[in-house]
């Protein structure tokens, strides 16, 4: 996974949201996931959140949002994601290390469909 600099906070990632009650959802991160603030996530068939995997077929191939805090899920863990109506700074968005530019572009389009815009230089 690529990551933003140590000490980053939600303000580095989130540049605008409609309302935290609208833009955010509480979710469950799957056991074994170590997600950093800004990680783009998908939801598997069991409604568990994992880092996006563009080659998967379990639902995690579709970007649904970005996690708003670091989560190291040694067990299934509750967390919050930005899932709609927001602008994220591209430098603070975390992608899987093996994602291609084409896969990243597809995921960005999926997020745009949910009202999440990733802005360069924001």
N, CA, C and O atoms as a printed pandas DataFrame, in Angstrom:
     atom_number atom_name residue_name chain_id  residue_number  x_coord  y_coord  z_coord
0              1         N          UNK        A               1    0.839   -1.176    0.000
1              2        CA          UNK        A               1    0.000    0.000    0.000
2              3         C          UNK        A               1    0.885    1.240    0.000
3              4         O          UNK        A               1    1.877    1.307    0.726
4              5         N          UNK        A               2    0.522    2.204   -0.807
5              6        CA          UNK        A               2    1.198    3.493   -0.701
6              7         C          UNK        A               2    0.514    4.263    0.410
7              8         O          UNK        A               2   -0.674    4.069    0.667
8              9         N          UNK        A               3    1.250    5.127    1.062
9             10        CA          UNK        A               3    0.622    5.853    2.161
10            11         C          UNK        A               3    1.088    7.295    2.202
11            12         O          UNK        A               3    2.115    7.649    1.623
12            13         N          UNK        A               4    0.329    8.112    2.886
13            14        CA          UNK        A               4    0.683    9.509    3.075
14            15         C          UNK        A               4    1.649    9.603    4.247
15            16         O          UNK        A               4    1.867    8.620    4.954
16            17         N          UNK        A               5    2.215   10.752    4.449
17            18        CA          UNK        A               5    3.233   10.908    5.475
18            19         C          UNK        A               5    2.675   10.628    6.873
19            20         O          UNK        A               5    1.486   10.793    7.145
20            21         N          UNK        A               6    3.589   10.197    7.742
21            22        CA          UNK        A               6    3.216    9.945    9.134
22            23         C          UNK        A               6    2.604   11.205    9.745
23            24         O          UNK        A               6    2.994   12.321    9.402
24            25         N          UNK        A               7    1.672   11.023   10.624
25            26        CA          UNK        A               7    1.068   12.157   11.300
26            27         C          UNK        A               7   -0.047   12.813   10.504
27            28         O          UNK        A               7   -0.559   13.858   10.906
28            29         N          UNK        A               8   -0.432   12.215    9.381
29            30        CA          UNK        A               8   -1.522   12.776    8.599
30            31         C          UNK        A               8   -2.823   12.642    9.372
31            32         O          UNK        A               8   -2.986   11.744   10.197
32            33         N          UNK        A               9   -3.740   13.550    9.089
33            34        CA          UNK        A               9   -5.016   13.495    9.783
34            35         C          UNK        A               9   -6.150   13.643    8.782
35            36         O          UNK        A               9   -5.923   13.817    7.585
36            37         N          UNK        A              10   -7.353   13.572    9.282
37            38        CA          UNK        A              10   -8.530   13.620    8.421
38            39         C          UNK        A              10   -8.558   14.894    7.580
39            40         O          UNK        A              10   -9.028   14.867    6.442
40            41         N          UNK        A              11   -8.065   16.008    8.119
41            42        CA          UNK        A              11   -8.044   17.260    7.377
42            43         C          UNK        A              11   -7.142   17.217    6.153
43            44         O          UNK        A              11   -7.356   17.966    5.201
44            45         N          UNK        A              12   -6.125   16.340    6.167
45            46        CA          UNK        A              12   -5.266   16.169    4.995
46            47         C          UNK        A              12   -6.034   15.478    3.870
47            48         O          UNK        A              12   -5.819   15.780    2.696
48            49         N          UNK        A              13   -6.910   14.573    4.217
49            50        CA          UNK        A              13   -7.676   13.792    3.249
50            51         C          UNK        A              13   -8.958   14.495    2.822
51            52         O          UNK        A              13   -9.196   14.690    1.630
52            53         N          UNK        A              14   -9.772   14.872    3.778
53            54        CA          UNK        A              14  -11.129   15.349    3.535
54            55         C          UNK        A              14  -11.142   16.861    3.367
55            56         O          UNK        A              14  -10.904   17.596    4.325
56            57         N          UNK        A              15  -11.417   17.327    2.157
57            58        CA          UNK        A              15  -11.416   18.757    1.874
58            59         C          UNK        A              15  -12.820   19.347    1.884
59            60         O          UNK        A              15  -12.978   20.560    2.018
60            61         N          UNK        A              16  -13.830   18.517    1.746
61            62        CA          UNK        A              16  -15.219   18.978    1.790
62            63         C          UNK        A              16  -16.109   17.766    1.982
63            64         O          UNK        A              16  -15.854   16.700    1.422
64            65         N          UNK        A              17  -17.152   17.934    2.773
65            66        CA          UNK        A              17  -18.215   16.936    2.845
66            67         C          UNK        A              17  -19.530   17.665    3.052
67            68         O          UNK        A              17  -19.581   18.714    3.694
68            69         N          UNK        A              18  -20.592   17.095    2.499
69            70        CA          UNK        A              18  -21.910   17.704    2.604
70            71         C          UNK        A              18  -22.272   17.865    4.073
71            72         O          UNK        A              18  -22.602   18.965    4.516
72            73         N          UNK        A              19  -22.211   16.791    4.818
73            74        CA          UNK        A              19  -22.467   16.757    6.257
74            75         C          UNK        A              19  -21.944   15.417    6.730
75            76         O          UNK        A              19  -22.087   14.417    6.027
76            77         N          UNK        A              20  -21.337   15.375    7.916
77            78        CA          UNK        A              20  -20.825   14.087    8.389
78            79         C          UNK        A              20  -21.949   13.065    8.552
79            80         O          UNK        A              20  -21.708   11.862    8.451
80            81         N          UNK        A              21  -23.160   13.529    8.800
81            82        CA          UNK        A              21  -24.295   12.608    8.915
82            83         C          UNK        A              21  -24.722   12.058    7.556
83            84         O          UNK        A              21  -25.335   10.993    7.481
84            85         N          UNK        A              22  -24.401   12.777    6.487
85            86        CA          UNK        A              22  -24.750   12.328    5.138
86            87         C          UNK        A              22  -23.571   11.624    4.467
87            88         O          UNK        A              22  -23.750   10.576    3.848
88            89         N          UNK        A              23  -22.382   12.184    4.582
89            90        CA          UNK        A              23  -21.220   11.706    3.830
90            91         C          UNK        A              23  -20.578   10.456    4.408
91            92         O          UNK        A              23  -19.867    9.745    3.698
92            93         N          UNK        A              24  -20.812   10.178    5.671
93            94        CA          UNK        A              24  -20.114    9.080    6.344
94            95         C          UNK        A              24  -21.066    7.944    6.705
95            96         O          UNK        A              24  -22.245    8.158    6.984
96            97         N          UNK        A              25  -20.519    6.732    6.693
97            98        CA          UNK        A              25  -21.249    5.547    7.144
98            99         C          UNK        A              25  -20.382    4.759    8.108
99           100         O          UNK        A              25  -19.169    4.663    7.923
100          101         N          UNK        A              26  -21.005    4.190    9.146
101          102        CA          UNK        A              26  -20.280    3.264   10.013
102          103         C          UNK        A              26  -20.281    1.916    9.318
103          104         O          UNK        A              26  -21.299    1.490    8.772
104          105         N          UNK        A              27  -19.146    1.249    9.339
105          106        CA          UNK        A              27  -18.990   -0.026    8.645
106          107         C          UNK        A              27  -18.215   -0.992    9.541
107          108         O          UNK        A              27  -17.779   -0.623   10.632
108          109         N          UNK        A              28  -18.047   -2.224    9.077
109          110        CA          UNK        A              28  -17.228   -3.206    9.768
110          111         C          UNK        A              28  -16.062   -3.589    8.870
111          112         O          UNK        A              28  -16.255   -4.068    7.753
112          113         N          UNK        A              29  -14.861   -3.375    9.368
113          114        CA          UNK        A              29  -13.643   -3.746    8.646
114          115         C          UNK        A              29  -13.363   -5.216    8.917
115          116         O          UNK        A              29  -13.400   -5.659   10.064
116          117         N          UNK        A              30  -13.084   -5.970    7.860
117          118        CA          UNK        A              30  -12.834   -7.403    7.985
118          119         C          UNK        A              30  -11.561   -7.685    8.784
119          120         O          UNK        A              30  -10.564   -6.973    8.668
120          121         N          UNK        A              31  -11.621   -8.723    9.580
121          122        CA          UNK        A              31  -10.476   -9.196   10.349
122          123         C          UNK        A              31   -9.279   -9.368    9.409
123          124         O          UNK        A              31   -9.407   -9.885    8.300
124          125         N          UNK        A              32   -8.109   -8.919    9.886
125          126        CA          UNK        A              32   -6.892   -9.089    9.095
126          127         C          UNK        A              32   -6.544   -7.901    8.216
127          128         O          UNK        A              32   -5.478   -7.880    7.601
128          129         N          UNK        A              33   -7.427   -6.908    8.145
129          130        CA          UNK        A              33   -7.160   -5.713    7.345
130          131         C          UNK        A              33   -6.426   -4.682    8.191
131          132         O          UNK        A              33   -6.813   -4.420    9.330
132          133         N          UNK        A              34   -5.372   -4.100    7.639
133          134        CA          UNK        A              34   -4.649   -3.013    8.292
134          135         C          UNK        A              34   -4.756   -1.819    7.357
135          136         O          UNK        A              34   -3.951   -1.672    6.437
136          137         N          UNK        A              35   -5.736   -0.977    7.588
137          138        CA          UNK        A              35   -6.060    0.119    6.686
138          139         C          UNK        A              35   -5.592    1.445    7.269
139          140         O          UNK        A              35   -5.791    1.724    8.451
140          141         N          UNK        A              36   -4.972    2.250    6.427
141          142        CA          UNK        A              36   -4.522    3.578    6.826
142          143         C          UNK        A              36   -5.576    4.608    6.434
143          144         O          UNK        A              36   -6.361    4.395    5.510
144          145         N          UNK        A              37   -5.578    5.721    7.147
145          146        CA          UNK        A              37   -6.440    6.846    6.805
146          147         C          UNK        A              37   -6.342    7.117    5.306
147          148         O          UNK        A              37   -5.243    7.252    4.769
148          149         N          UNK        A              38   -7.492    7.198    4.629
149          150        CA          UNK        A              38   -7.518    7.503    3.205
150          151         C          UNK        A              38   -7.540    6.298    2.292
151          152         O          UNK        A              38   -7.616    6.456    1.074
152          153         N          UNK        A              39   -7.475    5.084    2.850
153          154        CA          UNK        A              39   -7.488    3.886    2.028
154          155         C          UNK        A              39   -8.823    3.746    1.303
155          156         O          UNK        A              39   -9.887    3.845    1.915
156          157         N          UNK        A              40   -8.754    3.516   -0.002
157          158        CA          UNK        A              40   -9.957    3.273   -0.799
158          159         C          UNK        A              40  -10.390    1.837   -0.551
159          160         O          UNK        A              40   -9.594    0.904   -0.650
160          161         N          UNK        A              41  -11.685    1.677   -0.224
161          162        CA          UNK        A              41  -12.193    0.372    0.189
162          163         C          UNK        A              41  -13.365   -0.083   -0.667
163          164         O          UNK        A              41  -14.024    0.701   -1.351
164          165         N          UNK        A              42  -13.591   -1.396   -0.591
165          166        CA          UNK        A              42  -14.749   -2.030   -1.198
166          167         C          UNK        A              42  -15.441   -2.874   -0.145
167          168         O          UNK        A              42  -14.950   -3.018    0.975
168          169         N          UNK        A              43  -16.585   -3.428   -0.513
169          170        CA          UNK        A              43  -17.395   -4.214    0.422
170          171         C          UNK        A              43  -17.595   -5.609   -0.154
171          172         O          UNK        A              43  -18.086   -5.754   -1.273
172          173         N          UNK        A              44  -17.215   -6.645    0.608
173          174        CA          UNK        A              44  -17.352   -8.005    0.093
174          175         C          UNK        A              44  -18.780   -8.526    0.241
175          176         O          UNK        A              44  -19.657   -7.838    0.765
176          177         N          UNK        A              45  -18.991   -9.726   -0.219
177          178        CA          UNK        A              45  -20.339  -10.316   -0.225
178          179         C          UNK        A              45  -20.911  -10.509    1.177
179          180         O          UNK        A              45  -22.122  -10.664    1.332
180          181         N          UNK        A              46  -20.051  -10.500    2.204
181          182        CA          UNK        A              46  -20.493  -10.632    3.595
182          183         C          UNK        A              46  -20.665   -9.271    4.263
183          184         O          UNK        A              46  -20.822   -9.192    5.482
184          185         N          UNK        A              47  -20.635   -8.193    3.465
185          186        CA          UNK        A              47  -20.798   -6.822    3.951
186          187         C          UNK        A              47  -19.637   -6.376    4.847
187          188         O          UNK        A              47  -19.806   -5.553    5.747
188          189         N          UNK        A              48  -18.455   -6.940    4.579
189          190        CA          UNK        A              48  -17.242   -6.579    5.309
190          191         C          UNK        A              48  -16.392   -5.672    4.415
191          192         O          UNK        A              48  -16.314   -5.870    3.203
192          193         N          UNK        A              49  -15.760   -4.676    5.037
193          194        CA          UNK        A              49  -14.955   -3.700    4.314
194          195         C          UNK        A              49  -13.507   -4.178    4.231
195          196         O          UNK        A              49  -12.915   -4.623    5.215
196          197         N          UNK        A              50  -12.958   -4.070    3.016
197          198        CA          UNK        A              50  -11.561   -4.437    2.748
198          199         C          UNK        A              50  -10.989   -3.419    1.769
199          200         O          UNK        A              50  -11.726   -2.694    1.102
200          201         N          UNK        A              51   -9.643   -3.380    1.697
201          202        CA          UNK        A              51   -9.010   -2.536    0.702
202          203         C          UNK        A              51   -9.503   -2.958   -0.686
203          204         O          UNK        A              51   -9.712   -4.144   -0.938
204          205         N          UNK        A              52   -9.687   -1.998   -1.571
205          206        CA          UNK        A              52  -10.157   -2.303   -2.914
206          207         C          UNK        A              52   -9.195   -3.292   -3.594
207          208         O          UNK        A              52   -7.974   -3.194   -3.462
208          209         N          UNK        A              53   -9.787   -4.237   -4.317
209          210        CA          UNK        A              53   -9.015   -5.227   -5.065
210          211         C          UNK        A              53   -9.631   -5.321   -6.458
211          212         O          UNK        A              53  -10.590   -6.066   -6.662
212          213         N          UNK        A              54   -9.087   -4.569   -7.420
213          214        CA          UNK        A              54   -9.697   -4.492   -8.756
214          215         C          UNK        A              54   -9.841   -5.830   -9.476
215          216         O          UNK        A              54  -10.630   -5.929  -10.415
216          217         N          UNK        A              55   -9.099   -6.865   -9.063
217          218        CA          UNK        A              55   -9.196   -8.164   -9.740
218          219         C          UNK        A              55  -10.102   -9.151   -9.000
219          220         O          UNK        A              55  -10.266  -10.286   -9.446
220          221         N          UNK        A              56  -10.685   -8.737   -7.890
221          222        CA          UNK        A              56  -11.553   -9.618   -7.097
222          223         C          UNK        A              56  -12.911   -9.793   -7.777
223          224         O          UNK        A              56  -13.253   -9.075   -8.717
224          225         N          UNK        A              57  -13.669  -10.759   -7.280
225          226        CA          UNK        A              57  -15.042  -10.980   -7.757
226          227         C          UNK        A              57  -16.016  -11.076   -6.586
227          228         O          UNK        A              57  -17.144  -11.542   -6.750
228          229         N          UNK        A              58  -15.578  -10.633   -5.396
229          230        CA          UNK        A              58  -16.398  -10.748   -4.191
230          231         C          UNK        A              58  -17.068   -9.430   -3.799
231          232         O          UNK        A              58  -17.687   -9.346   -2.739
232          233         N          UNK        A              59  -16.951   -8.403   -4.642
233          234        CA          UNK        A              59  -17.513   -7.094   -4.329
234          235         C          UNK        A              59  -16.440   -6.064   -4.030
235          236         O          UNK        A              59  -16.666   -4.867   -4.210
236          237         N          UNK        A              60  -15.272   -6.510   -3.574
237          238        CA          UNK        A              60  -14.209   -5.567   -3.232
238          239         C          UNK        A              60  -13.535   -4.968   -4.467
239          240         O          UNK        A              60  -12.641   -4.131   -4.341
240          241         N          UNK        A              61  -13.953   -5.387   -5.639
241          242        CA          UNK        A              61  -13.436   -4.786   -6.873
242          243         C          UNK        A              61  -14.075   -3.422   -7.148
243          244         O          UNK        A              61  -13.613   -2.684   -8.019
244          245         N          UNK        A              62  -15.128   -3.091   -6.415
245          246        CA          UNK        A              62  -15.841   -1.832   -6.605
246          247         C          UNK        A              62  -15.549   -0.887   -5.443
247          248         O          UNK        A              62  -15.801   -1.212   -4.283
248          249         N          UNK        A              63  -15.011    0.294   -5.774
249          250        CA          UNK        A              63  -14.704    1.296   -4.751
250          251         C          UNK        A              63  -15.997    1.898   -4.215
251          252         O          UNK        A              63  -16.850    2.351   -4.979
252          253         N          UNK        A              64  -16.131    1.897   -2.876
253          254        CA          UNK        A              64  -17.334    2.485   -2.270
254          255         C          UNK        A              64  -17.020    3.675   -1.375
255          256         O          UNK        A              64  -17.933    4.381   -0.947
256          257         N          UNK        A              65  -15.733    3.911   -1.083
257          258        CA          UNK        A              65  -15.394    5.026   -0.221
258          259         C          UNK        A              65  -13.960    4.968    0.253
259          260         O          UNK        A              65  -13.151    4.185   -0.245
260          261         N          UNK        A              66  -13.655    5.824    1.240
261          262        CA          UNK        A              66  -12.316    5.886    1.834
262          263         C          UNK        A              66  -12.446    5.929    3.354
263          264         O          UNK        A              66  -13.311    6.614    3.899
264          265         N          UNK        A              67  -11.585    5.196    4.013
265          266        CA          UNK        A              67  -11.617    5.092    5.468
266          267         C          UNK        A              67  -11.107    6.394    6.102
267          268         O          UNK        A              67  -10.177    7.011    5.583
268          269         N          UNK        A              68  -11.706    6.807    7.211
269          270        CA          UNK        A              68  -11.380    8.109    7.803
270          271         C          UNK        A              68  -10.413    8.041    8.990
271          272         O          UNK        A              68  -10.127    9.068    9.606
272          273         N          UNK        A              69   -9.912    6.856    9.314
273          274        CA          UNK        A              69   -8.912    6.729   10.379
274          275         C          UNK        A              69   -8.142    5.431   10.154
275          276         O          UNK        A              69   -8.600    4.547    9.431
276          277         N          UNK        A              70   -6.979    5.326   10.772
277          278        CA          UNK        A              70   -6.231    4.071   10.715
278          279         C          UNK        A              70   -7.020    2.994   11.450
279          280         O          UNK        A              70   -7.564    3.236   12.527
280          281         N          UNK        A              71   -7.077    1.792   10.852
281          282        CA          UNK        A              71   -7.757    0.662   11.496
282          283         C          UNK        A              71   -6.907   -0.585   11.269
283          284         O          UNK        A              71   -6.678   -0.996   10.132
284          285         N          UNK        A              72   -6.446   -1.178   12.362
285          286        CA          UNK        A              72   -5.746   -2.452   12.297
286          287         C          UNK        A              72   -6.684   -3.478   12.906
287          288         O          UNK        A              72   -6.759   -3.623   14.126
288          289         N          UNK        A              73   -7.391   -4.179   12.053
289          290        CA          UNK        A              73   -8.464   -5.076   12.498
290          291         C          UNK        A              73   -7.916   -6.466   12.804
291          292         O          UNK        A              73   -7.900   -7.336   11.933
292          293         N          UNK        A              74   -7.466   -6.675   14.041
293          294        CA          UNK        A              74   -7.047   -8.015   14.449
294          295         C          UNK        A              74   -8.276   -8.910   14.605
295          296         O          UNK        A              74   -8.190  -10.134   14.504
296          297         N          UNK        A              75   -9.400   -8.281   14.848
297          298        CA          UNK        A              75  -10.731   -8.904   14.806
298          299         C          UNK        A              75  -11.589   -7.966   13.969
299          300         O          UNK        A              75  -11.173   -6.841   13.693
300          301         N          UNK        A              76  -12.782   -8.403   13.557
301          302        CA          UNK        A              76  -13.676   -7.491   12.846
302          303         C          UNK        A              76  -13.813   -6.217   13.676
303          304         O          UNK        A              76  -14.018   -6.284   14.888
304          305         N          UNK        A              77  -13.701   -5.055   13.027
305          306        CA          UNK        A              77  -13.667   -3.794   13.772
306          307         C          UNK        A              77  -14.603   -2.764   13.153
307          308         O          UNK        A              77  -14.703   -2.651   11.931
308          309         N          UNK        A              78  -15.279   -2.021   14.009
309          310        CA          UNK        A              78  -16.138   -0.923   13.543
310          311         C          UNK        A              78  -15.260    0.250   13.129
311          312         O          UNK        A              78  -14.237    0.521   13.758
312          313         N          UNK        A              79  -15.663    0.942   12.075
313          314        CA          UNK        A              79  -14.935    2.115   11.597
314          315         C          UNK        A              79  -15.912    2.979   10.809
315          316         O          UNK        A              79  -17.095    2.656   10.697
316          317         N          UNK        A              80  -15.403    4.077   10.267
317          318        CA          UNK        A              80  -16.225    5.007    9.495
318          319         C          UNK        A              80  -15.547    5.243    8.150
319          320         O          UNK        A              80  -14.324    5.345    8.065
320          321         N          UNK        A              81  -16.363    5.327    7.101
321          322        CA          UNK        A              81  -15.848    5.675    5.776
322          323         C          UNK        A              81  -16.622    6.861    5.214
323          324         O          UNK        A              81  -17.782    7.096    5.551
324          325         N          UNK        A              82  -15.941    7.594    4.350
325          326        CA          UNK        A              82  -16.602    8.602    3.528
326          327         C          UNK        A              82  -17.190    7.833    2.351
327          328         O          UNK        A              82  -16.458    7.174    1.612
328          329         N          UNK        A              83  -18.486    7.911    2.176
329          330        CA          UNK        A              83  -19.126    7.082    1.169
330          331         C          UNK        A              83  -19.937    7.864    0.141
331          332         O          UNK        A              83  -20.417    7.287   -0.835
332          333         N          UNK        A              84  -20.094    9.174    0.350
333          334        CA          UNK        A              84  -20.849    9.992   -0.620
334          335         C          UNK        A              84  -20.647   11.466   -0.313
335          336         O          UNK        A              84  -20.301   11.828    0.812
336          337         N          UNK        A              85  -20.861   12.310   -1.301
337          338        CA          UNK        A              85  -20.901   13.754   -1.109
338          339         C          UNK        A              85  -19.667   14.359   -0.481
339          340         O          UNK        A              85  -19.763   15.021    0.552
340          341         N          UNK        A              86  -18.483   14.141   -1.094
341          342        CA          UNK        A              86  -17.252   14.666   -0.492
342          343         C          UNK        A              86  -16.188   14.930   -1.552
343          344         O          UNK        A              86  -16.259   14.433   -2.675
344          345         N          UNK        A              87  -15.198   15.733   -1.155
345          346        CA          UNK        A              87  -14.001   15.958   -1.965
346          347         C          UNK        A              87  -12.805   15.491   -1.146
347          348         O          UNK        A              87  -12.627   15.893    0.004
348          349         N          UNK        A              88  -11.985   14.628   -1.763
349          350        CA          UNK        A              88  -10.792   14.107   -1.113
350          351         C          UNK        A              88   -9.553   14.622   -1.838
351          352         O          UNK        A              88   -9.573   14.786   -3.058
352          353         N          UNK        A              89   -8.487   14.875   -1.104
353          354        CA          UNK        A              89   -7.217   15.310   -1.690
354          355         C          UNK        A              89   -6.481   14.094   -2.242
355          356         O          UNK        A              89   -6.259   13.117   -1.526
356          357         N          UNK        A              90   -6.104   14.157   -3.522
357          358        CA          UNK        A              90   -5.478   12.991   -4.158
358          359         C          UNK        A              90   -4.201   12.544   -3.452
359          360         O          UNK        A              90   -3.918   11.347   -3.401
360          361         N          UNK        A              91   -3.423   13.483   -2.905
361          362        CA          UNK        A              91   -2.166   13.106   -2.248
362          363         C          UNK        A              91   -2.394   12.317   -0.959
363          364         O          UNK        A              91   -1.467   11.684   -0.454
364          365         N          UNK        A              92   -3.601   12.347   -0.426
365          366        CA          UNK        A              92   -3.907   11.673    0.833
366          367         C          UNK        A              92   -4.701   10.385    0.646
367          368         O          UNK        A              92   -4.976    9.676    1.614
368          369         N          UNK        A              93   -5.069   10.081   -0.597
369          370        CA          UNK        A              93   -5.806    8.848   -0.879
370          371         C          UNK        A              93   -4.793    7.702   -0.967
371          372         O          UNK        A              93   -3.751    7.835   -1.608
372          373         N          UNK        A              94   -5.110    6.573   -0.315
373          374        CA          UNK        A              94   -4.211    5.422   -0.266
374          375         C          UNK        A              94   -4.773    4.304   -1.149
375          376         O          UNK        A              94   -5.918    3.878   -0.996
376          377         N          UNK        A              95   -3.934    3.849   -2.070
377          378        CA          UNK        A              95   -4.296    2.793   -3.025
378          379         C          UNK        A              95   -3.478    1.538   -2.738
379          380         O          UNK        A              95   -2.408    1.626   -2.137
380          381         N          UNK        A              96   -3.968    0.361   -3.162
381          382        CA          UNK        A              96   -3.142   -0.842   -3.037
382          383         C          UNK        A              96   -1.854   -0.666   -3.857
383          384         O          UNK        A              96   -1.864   -0.004   -4.896
384          385         N          UNK        A              97   -0.771   -1.249   -3.395
385          386        CA          UNK        A              97    0.524   -1.094   -4.056
386          387         C          UNK        A              97    0.519   -1.601   -5.494
387          388         O          UNK        A              97    1.221   -1.054   -6.344
388          389         N          UNK        A              98   -0.259   -2.629   -5.770
389          390        CA          UNK        A              98   -0.229   -3.249   -7.093
390          391         C          UNK        A              98   -1.279   -2.716   -8.064
391          392         O          UNK        A              98   -1.451   -3.289   -9.140
392          393         N          UNK        A              99   -1.974   -1.656   -7.728
393          394        CA          UNK        A              99   -3.029   -1.139   -8.603
394          395         C          UNK        A              99   -2.411   -0.451   -9.823
395          396         O          UNK        A              99   -1.425    0.277   -9.703
396          397         N          UNK        A             100   -2.998   -0.688  -10.986
397          398        CA          UNK        A             100   -2.510   -0.044  -12.207
398          399         C          UNK        A             100   -3.190    1.314  -12.364
399          400         O          UNK        A             100   -4.206    1.585  -11.723
400          401         N          UNK        A             101   -2.632    2.150  -13.207
401          402        CA          UNK        A             101   -3.248    3.454  -13.470
402          403         C          UNK        A             101   -4.651    3.286  -14.047
403          404         O          UNK        A             101   -5.553    4.057  -13.719
404          405         N          UNK        A             102   -4.836    2.297  -14.891
405          406        CA          UNK        A             102   -6.150    2.017  -15.485
406          407         C          UNK        A             102   -7.154    1.605  -14.409
407          408         O          UNK        A             102   -8.293    2.074  -14.412
408          409         N          UNK        A             103   -6.741    0.736  -13.493
409          410        CA          UNK        A             103   -7.612    0.295  -12.401
410          411         C          UNK        A             103   -7.928    1.459  -11.464
411          412         O          UNK        A             103   -9.049    1.582  -10.972
412          413         N          UNK        A             104   -6.931    2.310  -11.222
413          414        CA          UNK        A             104   -7.143    3.473  -10.361
414          415         C          UNK        A             104   -8.158    4.415  -11.014
415          416         O          UNK        A             104   -9.048    4.929  -10.336
416          417         N          UNK        A             105   -8.032    4.642  -12.313
417          418        CA          UNK        A             105   -8.975    5.510  -13.026
418          419         C          UNK        A             105  -10.394    4.946  -12.939
419          420         O          UNK        A             105  -11.352    5.699  -12.764
420          421         N          UNK        A             106  -10.529    3.627  -13.059
421          422        CA          UNK        A             106  -11.853    2.994  -12.952
422          423         C          UNK        A             106  -12.426    3.181  -11.548
423          424         O          UNK        A             106  -13.616    3.458  -11.397
424          425         N          UNK        A             107  -11.588    3.031  -10.520
425          426        CA          UNK        A             107  -12.042    3.203   -9.135
426          427         C          UNK        A             107  -12.440    4.651   -8.872
427          428         O          UNK        A             107  -13.417    4.909   -8.169
428          429         N          UNK        A             108  -11.692    5.593   -9.432
429          430        CA          UNK        A             108  -12.034    7.006   -9.271
430          431         C          UNK        A             108  -13.400    7.284   -9.903
431          432         O          UNK        A             108  -14.195    8.038   -9.343
432          433         N          UNK        A             109  -13.675    6.689  -11.050
433          434        CA          UNK        A             109  -14.998    6.834  -11.691
434          435         C          UNK        A             109  -16.092    6.240  -10.804
435          436         O          UNK        A             109  -17.178    6.809  -10.695
436          437         N          UNK        A             110  -15.812    5.103  -10.174
437          438        CA          UNK        A             110  -16.788    4.491   -9.271
438          439         C          UNK        A             110  -17.083    5.424   -8.100
439          440         O          UNK        A             110  -18.239    5.588   -7.710
440          441         N          UNK        A             111  -16.045    6.030   -7.542
441          442        CA          UNK        A             111  -16.233    6.972   -6.439
442          443         C          UNK        A             111  -17.010    8.199   -6.899
443          444         O          UNK        A             111  -17.884    8.686   -6.182
444          445         N          UNK        A             112  -16.695    8.703   -8.097
445          446        CA          UNK        A             112  -17.434    9.853   -8.642
446          447         C          UNK        A             112  -18.918    9.541   -8.765
447          448         O          UNK        A             112  -19.758   10.414   -8.547
448          449         N          UNK        A             113  -19.244    8.305   -9.113
449          450        CA          UNK        A             113  -20.638    7.881   -9.196
450          451         C          UNK        A             113  -21.349    7.950   -7.857
451          452         O          UNK        A             113  -22.578    8.007   -7.810
452          453         N          UNK        A             114  -20.589    7.945   -6.763
453          454        CA          UNK        A             114  -21.133    8.057   -5.409
454          455         C          UNK        A             114  -21.049    9.487   -4.896
455          456         O          UNK        A             114  -21.412    9.766   -3.753
456          457         N          UNK        A             115  -20.563   10.397   -5.750
457          458        CA          UNK        A             115  -20.460   11.797   -5.339
458          459         C          UNK        A             115  -19.179   12.116   -4.594
459          460         O          UNK        A             115  -19.098   13.136   -3.909
460          461         N          UNK        A             116  -18.168   11.250   -4.719
461          462        CA          UNK        A             116  -16.874   11.488   -4.091
462          463         C          UNK        A             116  -15.895   11.906   -5.196
463          464         O          UNK        A             116  -15.641   11.153   -6.136
464          465         N          UNK        A             117  -15.362   13.104   -5.064
465          466        CA          UNK        A             117  -14.432   13.624   -6.060
466          467         C          UNK        A             117  -13.035   13.635   -5.455
467          468         O          UNK        A             117  -12.839   14.087   -4.327
468          469         N          UNK        A             118  -12.070   13.132   -6.214
469          470        CA          UNK        A             118  -10.680   13.192   -5.798
470          471         C          UNK        A             118  -10.019   14.315   -6.569
471          472         O          UNK        A             118   -9.959   14.285   -7.798
472          473         N          UNK        A             119   -9.522   15.312   -5.841
473          474        CA          UNK        A             119   -8.955   16.508   -6.442
474          475         C          UNK        A             119   -7.444   16.540   -6.309
475          476         O          UNK        A             119   -6.900   16.270   -5.239
476          477         N          UNK        A             120   -6.775   16.869   -7.389
477          478        CA          UNK        A             120   -5.336   17.112   -7.348
478          479         C          UNK        A             120   -5.076   18.484   -6.740
479          480         O          UNK        A             120   -5.812   19.435   -7.007
480          481         N          UNK        A             121   -4.053   18.587   -5.940
481          482        CA          UNK        A             121   -3.668   19.876   -5.375
482          483         C          UNK        A             121   -4.618   20.427   -4.333
483          484         O          UNK        A             121   -4.500   21.589   -3.946
484          485         N          UNK        A             122   -5.565   19.613   -3.866
485          486        CA          UNK        A             122   -6.533   20.085   -2.862
486          487         C          UNK        A             122   -5.941   20.015   -1.481
487          488         O          UNK        A             122   -6.605   20.370   -0.507
